[in-house]
């Protein structure tokens, strides 16, 4: 495959431009000494190194844009490689030790305006100019890099999971959007809940709703480097919270339970006929009484008082792109399931069946019905998250959704803090160090 060369290695303490340095070590979280002002939309292991070619810079200069190496925030300015024309998963050998893997485009934002005449920063958007985008890469083998290093392109590895990671980007974004909708509905219904929603990171805590739906973090798959910030949120609230992560967040951590993420194209999800006498119907937002009654019937033990859970239904269904499908037997609602739509992802959430109607296949019928509704609403992907190997997980896979990822949900209790030294004040791009035990604690 093609070969090229590094022209410049660029870093900054945050913001643009990144300035050239002689050499740098590149670890799993990126180039040593490099930082991001907006670290909830940049950084992390899947966006460890930003690549950009001098060929694009010269094309942009010829149009009058005042760019030089490092202006748009790339870590490596190269020659001889047209990065955005390469498929995800392409491996990149830089120098003797460093091995990268191309993951996805780096989408430009407003901070790029000074780099472009008339502020036309979308000039490097891959959606508009497929050959002129920066590309993000992750680190497969750590190593140092310097100007002059050779760059060699290698084919994707047979076991690369880049395609799955890109799919998870979509499902994670939909999951975070759905969580924030739930938290906003809870606040509107009078639940005492506090949350942040910042880029790809979201964290909620509640002093009155102690269970996982209202006390957990989203975004740690892509941004495990921000774990200290999440832990500080739970410490500040004095509440226990759950951390869905692919690897243990600290030495000795054991997951409270395991999660399974499943996904499929809507047309690949099978229909499941409801039990005899049961009809399924898309719930009109103005008629939420039936859903409230189902919630009241099954809410015991979910986390907050039955009436409080039922109070969420109205505000939630009043939101755009939130839908419910209910099952009726002899005119009485006996089951329901929520569907959240976000950027063509139909996320299946909160399937509930009243105790007297369980065991008859209503959950499967609701999965199929919501997949059909997602297709009608223009979705090209249906996804769900459930406890691994639970009845819900098995039903999802039985109807054609494929497990694409699994992770542990780790419970962090600040009242028995296992990692008091792991805080945002530390360097979250490297290992945390316990001064008491002199043990390194690797991030997930």
Coordinates of C-alpha atoms in Angstrom, one line a residue:
X1 CA 0.0 0.0 0.0
X2 CA 1.0 3.7 -0.1
X3 CA 3.8 5.2 1.9
X4 CA 4.4 8.7 3.1
X5 CA 6.3 10.7 5.7
X6 CA 5.6 12.8 8.8
X7 CA 6.3 16.5 8.2
X8 CA 5.3 17.9 11.6
X9 CA 4.3 16.6 15.0
X10 CA 1.9 19.1 16.6
X11 CA 0.5 19.6 20.1
X12 CA -1.2 22.3 22.2
X13 CA -2.2 22.7 25.9
X14 CA -5.8 23.1 24.5
X15 CA -7.3 24.9 21.5
X16 CA -5.9 25.9 18.2
X17 CA -3.4 26.0 16.6
X18 CA -1.3 23.0 17.6
X19 CA 2.3 23.9 17.3
X20 CA 5.2 21.8 16.1
X21 CA 7.5 19.9 18.4
X22 CA 10.6 17.9 17.7
X23 CA 9.3 14.5 18.9
X24 CA 6.6 13.0 21.2
X25 CA 5.5 9.7 22.7
X26 CA 2.1 8.5 21.5
X27 CA 0.2 6.4 24.0
X28 CA -3.3 4.9 24.1
X29 CA -4.9 8.3 24.9
X30 CA -2.9 10.3 22.4
X31 CA 0.2 12.4 21.9
X32 CA 2.0 13.2 25.1
X33 CA 1.6 16.9 26.0
X34 CA -1.5 17.4 23.9
X35 CA -4.8 18.5 25.4
X36 CA -8.3 19.6 24.3
X37 CA -10.3 22.6 25.5
X38 CA -13.5 20.7 24.6
X39 CA -12.6 17.3 26.0
X40 CA -16.2 15.9 25.9
X41 CA -16.2 16.0 22.1
X42 CA -12.5 15.3 21.5
X43 CA -9.9 12.9 22.8
X44 CA -10.3 9.4 24.2
X45 CA -8.8 6.2 22.8
X46 CA -10.9 6.2 19.6
X47 CA -9.7 9.7 18.8
X48 CA -6.2 9.5 20.1
X49 CA -4.3 11.0 17.1
X50 CA -5.6 13.4 14.4
X51 CA -4.1 13.0 10.9
X52 CA -4.0 15.6 8.1
X53 CA -2.1 15.8 4.8
X54 CA -0.1 18.7 3.5
X55 CA -1.8 18.0 0.2
X56 CA -5.1 19.2 1.6
X57 CA -3.4 22.2 3.3
X58 CA -2.0 23.2 -0.1
X59 CA -5.3 22.9 -1.8
X60 CA -6.9 25.0 0.9
X61 CA -4.1 27.6 0.7
X62 CA -4.7 27.9 -3.0
X63 CA -8.3 28.9 -2.2
X64 CA -7.1 31.6 0.1
X65 CA -7.5 29.9 3.5
X66 CA -4.7 30.9 5.9
X67 CA -3.6 27.4 7.0
X68 CA -0.3 26.0 8.0
X69 CA 0.7 22.7 9.6
X70 CA -1.2 22.3 12.9
X71 CA -3.7 25.1 12.2
X72 CA -6.8 22.8 12.1
X73 CA -5.6 20.8 15.1
X74 CA -4.0 17.8 13.5
X75 CA -1.3 16.0 15.6
X76 CA 0.5 14.6 12.5
X77 CA 0.9 16.6 9.4
X78 CA 2.0 14.2 6.6
X79 CA 2.9 14.1 3.0
X80 CA 2.1 11.3 0.5
X81 CA -1.2 10.1 2.1
X82 CA -4.8 11.2 1.3
X83 CA -6.2 10.2 4.7
X84 CA -9.9 10.7 4.2
X85 CA -10.0 8.4 1.1
X86 CA -8.9 5.4 3.2
X87 CA -11.4 2.9 4.7
X88 CA -11.9 2.7 8.5
X89 CA -9.7 0.0 9.9
X90 CA -6.6 0.9 7.8
X91 CA -3.5 0.4 9.9
X92 CA -0.7 3.0 9.8
X93 CA 2.9 2.2 10.8
X94 CA 4.7 5.4 11.8
X95 CA 8.4 5.1 12.3
X96 CA 9.7 1.9 13.9
X97 CA 7.2 1.3 16.8
X98 CA 4.0 3.3 16.5
X99 CA 1.0 1.5 14.9
X100 CA -2.3 3.4 14.4
X101 CA -5.7 2.4 13.1
X102 CA -7.9 4.8 11.3
X103 CA -11.3 5.0 13.0
X104 CA -13.4 8.0 11.7
X105 CA -13.4 11.5 10.3
X106 CA -12.8 14.5 12.6
X107 CA -15.8 16.7 12.1
X108 CA -15.0 20.4 12.2
X109 CA -16.7 22.9 14.6
X110 CA -17.0 26.7 15.1
X111 CA -13.5 26.9 16.7
X112 CA -12.2 26.4 13.1
X113 CA -13.7 29.6 11.8
X114 CA -10.5 31.8 12.0
X115 CA -8.7 29.2 9.8
X116 CA -11.0 29.8 6.8
X117 CA -12.0 32.8 4.7
X118 CA -15.5 33.9 5.6
X119 CA -15.4 31.4 8.4
X120 CA -16.2 28.5 6.1
X121 CA -14.9 25.8 8.4
X122 CA -17.2 23.2 6.8
X123 CA -14.6 23.2 4.0
X124 CA -13.0 20.2 5.8
X125 CA -16.2 18.3 6.5
X126 CA -16.1 14.9 5.0
X127 CA -19.8 15.1 4.3
X128 CA -19.2 18.0 1.9
X129 CA -15.6 17.4 0.7
X130 CA -14.9 13.7 1.0
X131 CA -11.2 14.0 0.1
X132 CA -10.4 16.9 2.5
X133 CA -11.2 15.8 6.0
X134 CA -8.9 15.2 9.0
X135 CA -9.1 11.6 10.3
X136 CA -8.9 10.2 13.8
X137 CA -6.9 7.1 14.6
X138 CA -6.5 5.0 17.7
X139 CA -3.2 3.5 19.0
X140 CA -2.6 -0.2 18.5
X141 CA 1.0 -0.1 19.5
X142 CA 2.5 2.8 21.4
X143 CA 5.7 4.5 20.2
X144 CA 7.4 7.8 19.6
X145 CA 7.1 10.0 16.5
X146 CA 9.1 12.7 15.0
X147 CA 9.2 14.7 11.8
X148 CA 10.8 12.7 9.0
X149 CA 9.4 9.3 10.2
X150 CA 8.2 7.1 7.4
X151 CA 4.4 6.4 7.2
X152 CA 3.3 3.0 5.8
X153 CA -0.3 2.0 5.2
X154 CA -1.3 -1.6 6.0
X155 CA -4.6 -3.4 5.3
X156 CA -7.2 -3.7 8.1
X157 CA -6.6 -6.5 10.6
X158 CA -9.0 -9.4 10.3
X159 CA -10.1 -9.0 13.9
X160 CA -10.6 -5.2 13.8
X161 CA -13.7 -4.1 15.6
X162 CA -13.7 -0.6 14.1
X163 CA -17.0 -1.2 12.3
X164 CA -18.6 -2.2 15.7
X165 CA -17.2 0.9 17.4
X166 CA -18.7 3.1 14.7
X167 CA -22.0 1.4 15.2
X168 CA -21.7 1.9 18.9
X169 CA -21.1 5.6 18.3
X170 CA -24.7 5.7 16.9
X171 CA -26.3 3.6 19.6
X172 CA -24.5 5.4 22.4
X173 CA -25.6 8.8 21.1
X174 CA -29.2 7.5 20.9
X175 CA -28.9 6.0 24.4
X176 CA -27.6 9.3 25.9
X177 CA -30.3 11.3 24.2
X178 CA -33.0 9.0 25.6
X179 CA -31.5 9.2 29.1
X180 CA -31.4 13.0 29.0
X181 CA -35.1 13.0 27.9
X182 CA -35.9 10.7 30.8
X183 CA -34.1 12.9 33.3
X184 CA -35.8 16.0 31.9
X185 CA -39.2 14.3 32.2
X186 CA -38.3 13.3 35.8
X187 CA -37.4 16.8 36.7
X188 CA -40.6 18.1 35.1
X189 CA -42.6 15.5 37.1
X190 CA -41.0 16.7 40.4
X191 CA -38.3 14.2 40.9
X192 CA -35.2 15.6 42.6
X193 CA -32.6 14.9 39.9
X194 CA -29.4 16.6 38.9
X195 CA -27.6 15.9 35.6
X196 CA -25.0 17.2 33.1
X197 CA -25.2 16.7 29.4
X198 CA -22.0 17.9 27.8
X199 CA -20.9 16.6 24.4
X200 CA -20.5 12.8 24.6
X201 CA -20.6 12.7 28.4
X202 CA -23.8 12.7 30.5
X203 CA -24.1 12.0 34.3
X204 CA -27.2 12.0 36.5
X205 CA -27.6 11.8 40.2
X206 CA -30.7 11.8 42.3
X207 CA -31.1 11.9 46.1
X208 CA -34.6 10.4 46.0
X209 CA -34.4 7.9 43.2
X210 CA -31.5 5.6 44.2
X211 CA -31.5 3.1 41.3
X212 CA -29.5 3.0 38.1
X213 CA -31.8 4.8 35.6
X214 CA -31.3 8.1 37.6
X215 CA -27.7 7.6 38.8
X216 CA -25.4 6.6 36.1
X217 CA -23.0 7.9 33.4
X218 CA -23.1 7.8 29.6
X219 CA -20.1 8.1 27.4
X220 CA -17.3 6.2 29.2
X221 CA -16.9 3.7 26.3
X222 CA -15.5 6.5 24.1
X223 CA -14.2 8.7 26.9
X224 CA -12.8 6.5 29.6
X225 CA -10.2 9.2 30.3
X226 CA -13.0 11.3 31.8
X227 CA -13.7 8.7 34.5
X228 CA -12.3 11.0 37.2
X229 CA -14.8 13.7 36.3
X230 CA -17.7 11.2 36.5
X231 CA -16.5 10.0 39.9
X232 CA -16.2 13.6 41.1
X233 CA -19.9 14.1 40.1
X234 CA -21.0 11.2 42.3
X235 CA -18.7 12.3 45.1
X236 CA -20.2 15.8 45.0
X237 CA -23.7 14.4 45.1
X238 CA -22.9 11.8 47.8
X239 CA -24.7 9.2 45.7
X240 CA -23.8 5.8 44.4
X241 CA -23.8 5.6 40.6
X242 CA -23.2 3.1 37.8
X243 CA -20.4 3.1 35.3
X244 CA -21.0 1.1 32.0
X245 CA -17.4 0.3 30.9
X246 CA -15.7 -2.3 28.8
X247 CA -12.9 -2.8 31.3
X248 CA -12.7 -2.6 35.1
X249 CA -12.4 1.1 36.0
X250 CA -10.0 0.4 38.9
X251 CA -8.0 -2.5 40.1
X252 CA -10.2 -5.1 41.7
X253 CA -13.5 -3.6 40.5
X254 CA -16.3 -6.2 39.9
X255 CA -19.3 -5.3 37.8
X256 CA -22.6 -5.0 39.7
X257 CA -24.2 -6.6 36.5
X258 CA -23.4 -7.0 32.8
X259 CA -25.1 -5.2 29.9
X260 CA -25.7 -6.3 26.4
X261 CA -26.1 -4.0 23.4
X262 CA -28.0 -5.4 20.5
X263 CA -28.8 -3.9 17.1
X264 CA -30.2 -4.8 13.6
X265 CA -31.7 -3.2 10.6
X266 CA -35.5 -2.8 11.1
X267 CA -36.2 -5.2 8.3
X268 CA -34.1 -7.9 10.0
X269 CA -36.3 -7.8 13.1
X270 CA -38.9 -10.5 13.0
X271 CA -42.6 -10.0 13.7
X272 CA -44.0 -11.8 16.7
X273 CA -47.7 -12.3 16.8
X274 CA -49.3 -11.2 20.1
X275 CA -51.4 -13.6 22.2
X276 CA -54.9 -14.3 21.0
X277 CA -57.2 -11.4 21.7
X278 CA -54.4 -8.9 22.1
X279 CA -54.1 -5.9 19.8
X280 CA -51.2 -3.5 19.6
X281 CA -51.5 0.2 19.1
X282 CA -49.2 3.3 18.8
X283 CA -50.1 5.4 21.8
X284 CA -51.3 8.9 21.0
X285 CA -49.4 11.4 23.2
X286 CA -52.7 12.9 24.2
X287 CA -53.9 9.6 25.6
X288 CA -51.2 8.5 28.1
X289 CA -53.6 7.2 30.8
X290 CA -53.2 3.6 29.7
X291 CA -49.4 3.8 29.8
X292 CA -49.6 5.3 33.3
X293 CA -51.7 2.5 34.5
X294 CA -49.2 -0.1 33.1
X295 CA -46.4 1.7 34.8
X296 CA -48.2 1.7 38.1
X297 CA -48.9 -2.0 37.8
X298 CA -45.3 -3.0 37.3
X299 CA -43.2 -0.1 38.8
X300 CA -42.7 -1.7 42.3
X301 CA -39.0 -2.1 42.9
X302 CA -37.9 -0.2 39.8
X303 CA -36.4 2.6 41.8
X304 CA -38.9 5.3 42.8
X305 CA -42.5 5.4 44.0
X306 CA -45.1 4.0 41.6
X307 CA -46.9 7.4 41.3
X308 CA -43.6 9.2 40.6
X309 CA -42.8 6.7 37.7
X310 CA -46.3 7.1 36.3
X311 CA -45.9 10.9 36.5
X312 CA -43.0 10.7 34.0
X313 CA -45.1 9.3 31.3
X314 CA -46.9 12.5 30.3
X315 CA -43.8 14.7 30.0
X316 CA -41.8 12.0 28.3
X317 CA -44.4 11.2 25.6
X318 CA -44.9 14.9 25.0
X319 CA -41.3 15.1 23.7
X320 CA -40.5 15.0 20.1
X321 CA -39.3 11.6 18.8
X322 CA -40.6 9.7 21.9
X323 CA -43.2 7.0 21.2
X324 CA -45.0 4.2 23.0
X325 CA -46.7 1.1 21.7
X326 CA -49.3 -0.5 24.0
X327 CA -50.9 -3.9 24.0
X328 CA -54.6 -4.2 24.8
X329 CA -56.6 -7.2 26.0
X330 CA -60.4 -6.8 26.0
X331 CA -59.9 -3.1 25.9
X332 CA -57.6 -3.0 28.9
X333 CA -53.9 -2.0 28.5
X334 CA -51.6 -4.9 29.6
X335 CA -48.2 -4.0 28.2
X336 CA -46.3 -1.2 26.7
X337 CA -42.9 -0.4 25.2
X338 CA -41.1 2.9 24.5
X339 CA -39.3 3.9 21.3
X340 CA -36.9 6.8 21.2
X341 CA -35.8 8.0 17.7
X342 CA -32.5 9.8 17.2
X343 CA -30.7 10.3 13.9
X344 CA -32.3 7.3 12.3
X345 CA -31.7 5.1 15.3
X346 CA -34.8 3.5 16.8
X347 CA -33.9 2.8 20.5
X348 CA -36.1 0.2 22.2
X349 CA -36.6 1.2 25.9
X350 CA -38.7 0.2 28.9
X351 CA -40.8 -2.8 27.9
X352 CA -43.4 -3.4 30.6
X353 CA -46.0 -6.2 31.0
X354 CA -48.5 -6.3 33.9
X355 CA -47.9 -9.4 36.0
X356 CA -51.1 -11.2 35.0
X357 CA -50.2 -11.0 31.3
X358 CA -46.6 -12.2 31.5
X359 CA -45.4 -15.4 29.8
X360 CA -47.5 -15.1 26.7
X361 CA -45.1 -13.5 24.3
X362 CA -46.1 -9.8 24.7
X363 CA -42.5 -8.6 25.1
X364 CA -41.6 -10.2 21.8
X365 CA -44.7 -8.7 20.1
X366 CA -43.8 -5.3 21.4
X367 CA -40.2 -5.6 20.0
X368 CA -41.5 -6.5 16.6
X369 CA -44.1 -3.7 16.6
X370 CA -41.6 -1.1 17.7
X371 CA -39.2 -2.2 15.0
X372 CA -41.9 -1.7 12.4
X373 CA -42.8 1.7 13.8
X374 CA -39.1 2.7 13.7
X375 CA -38.9 1.7 10.0
X376 CA -42.1 3.8 9.3
X377 CA -40.4 6.7 11.1
X378 CA -37.3 6.5 8.8
X379 CA -34.9 4.6 11.0
X380 CA -32.2 2.4 9.4
X381 CA -31.1 0.9 12.7
X382 CA -32.9 -0.6 15.7
X383 CA -31.0 -1.0 19.0
X384 CA -31.5 -1.9 22.6
X385 CA -29.6 -2.3 25.8
X386 CA -30.5 -4.9 28.4
X387 CA -29.0 -6.9 31.2
X388 CA -26.9 -9.6 29.6
X389 CA -28.7 -13.0 29.3
X390 CA -31.9 -11.6 30.8
X391 CA -35.3 -12.5 29.4
X392 CA -35.3 -9.2 27.6
X393 CA -31.8 -9.8 26.1
X394 CA -32.9 -13.3 24.9
X395 CA -36.1 -11.9 23.4
X396 CA -34.2 -9.2 21.5
X397 CA -31.8 -11.7 20.0
X398 CA -34.6 -14.3 19.3
X399 CA -36.2 -11.7 17.1
X400 CA -33.1 -10.9 15.1
X401 CA -31.2 -8.2 17.0
X402 CA -27.5 -9.1 17.2
X403 CA -25.4 -8.6 20.3
X404 CA -22.7 -6.1 19.2
X405 CA -21.2 -5.3 22.5
X406 CA -21.2 -6.2 26.2
X407 CA -19.8 -4.4 29.2
X408 CA -19.9 -4.3 33.0
X409 CA -22.0 -1.9 34.9
X410 CA -19.7 -1.0 37.9
X411 CA -21.3 0.5 41.0
X412 CA -19.3 3.4 42.5
X413 CA -20.2 4.4 46.1
X414 CA -18.4 7.5 47.3
X415 CA -19.3 6.5 50.9
X416 CA -16.9 3.6 50.5
X417 CA -14.6 5.2 47.9
X418 CA -12.3 2.6 46.4
X419 CA -10.2 5.2 44.5
X420 CA -10.1 8.4 46.6
X421 CA -7.0 9.6 44.7
X422 CA -8.6 9.2 41.3
X423 CA -10.1 12.7 40.7
X424 CA -10.3 15.2 37.9
X425 CA -7.4 17.1 39.4
X426 CA -5.1 14.3 38.1
X427 CA -3.8 13.7 34.6
X428 CA -6.6 11.7 33.2
X429 CA -4.8 10.8 30.0
X430 CA -2.3 8.7 31.8
X431 CA -2.3 6.1 34.7
X432 CA -3.6 7.1 38.1
X433 CA -1.2 6.5 41.0
X434 CA -2.2 5.5 44.5
X435 CA 0.3 7.1 46.9
X436 CA -0.8 4.7 49.6
X437 CA -0.1 1.5 47.8
X438 CA 2.2 2.7 45.1
X439 CA 0.0 0.8 42.6
X440 CA -0.8 1.9 39.1
X441 CA -4.5 1.9 38.4
X442 CA -5.1 1.6 34.6
X443 CA -8.2 3.3 33.1
X444 CA -10.6 1.2 31.1

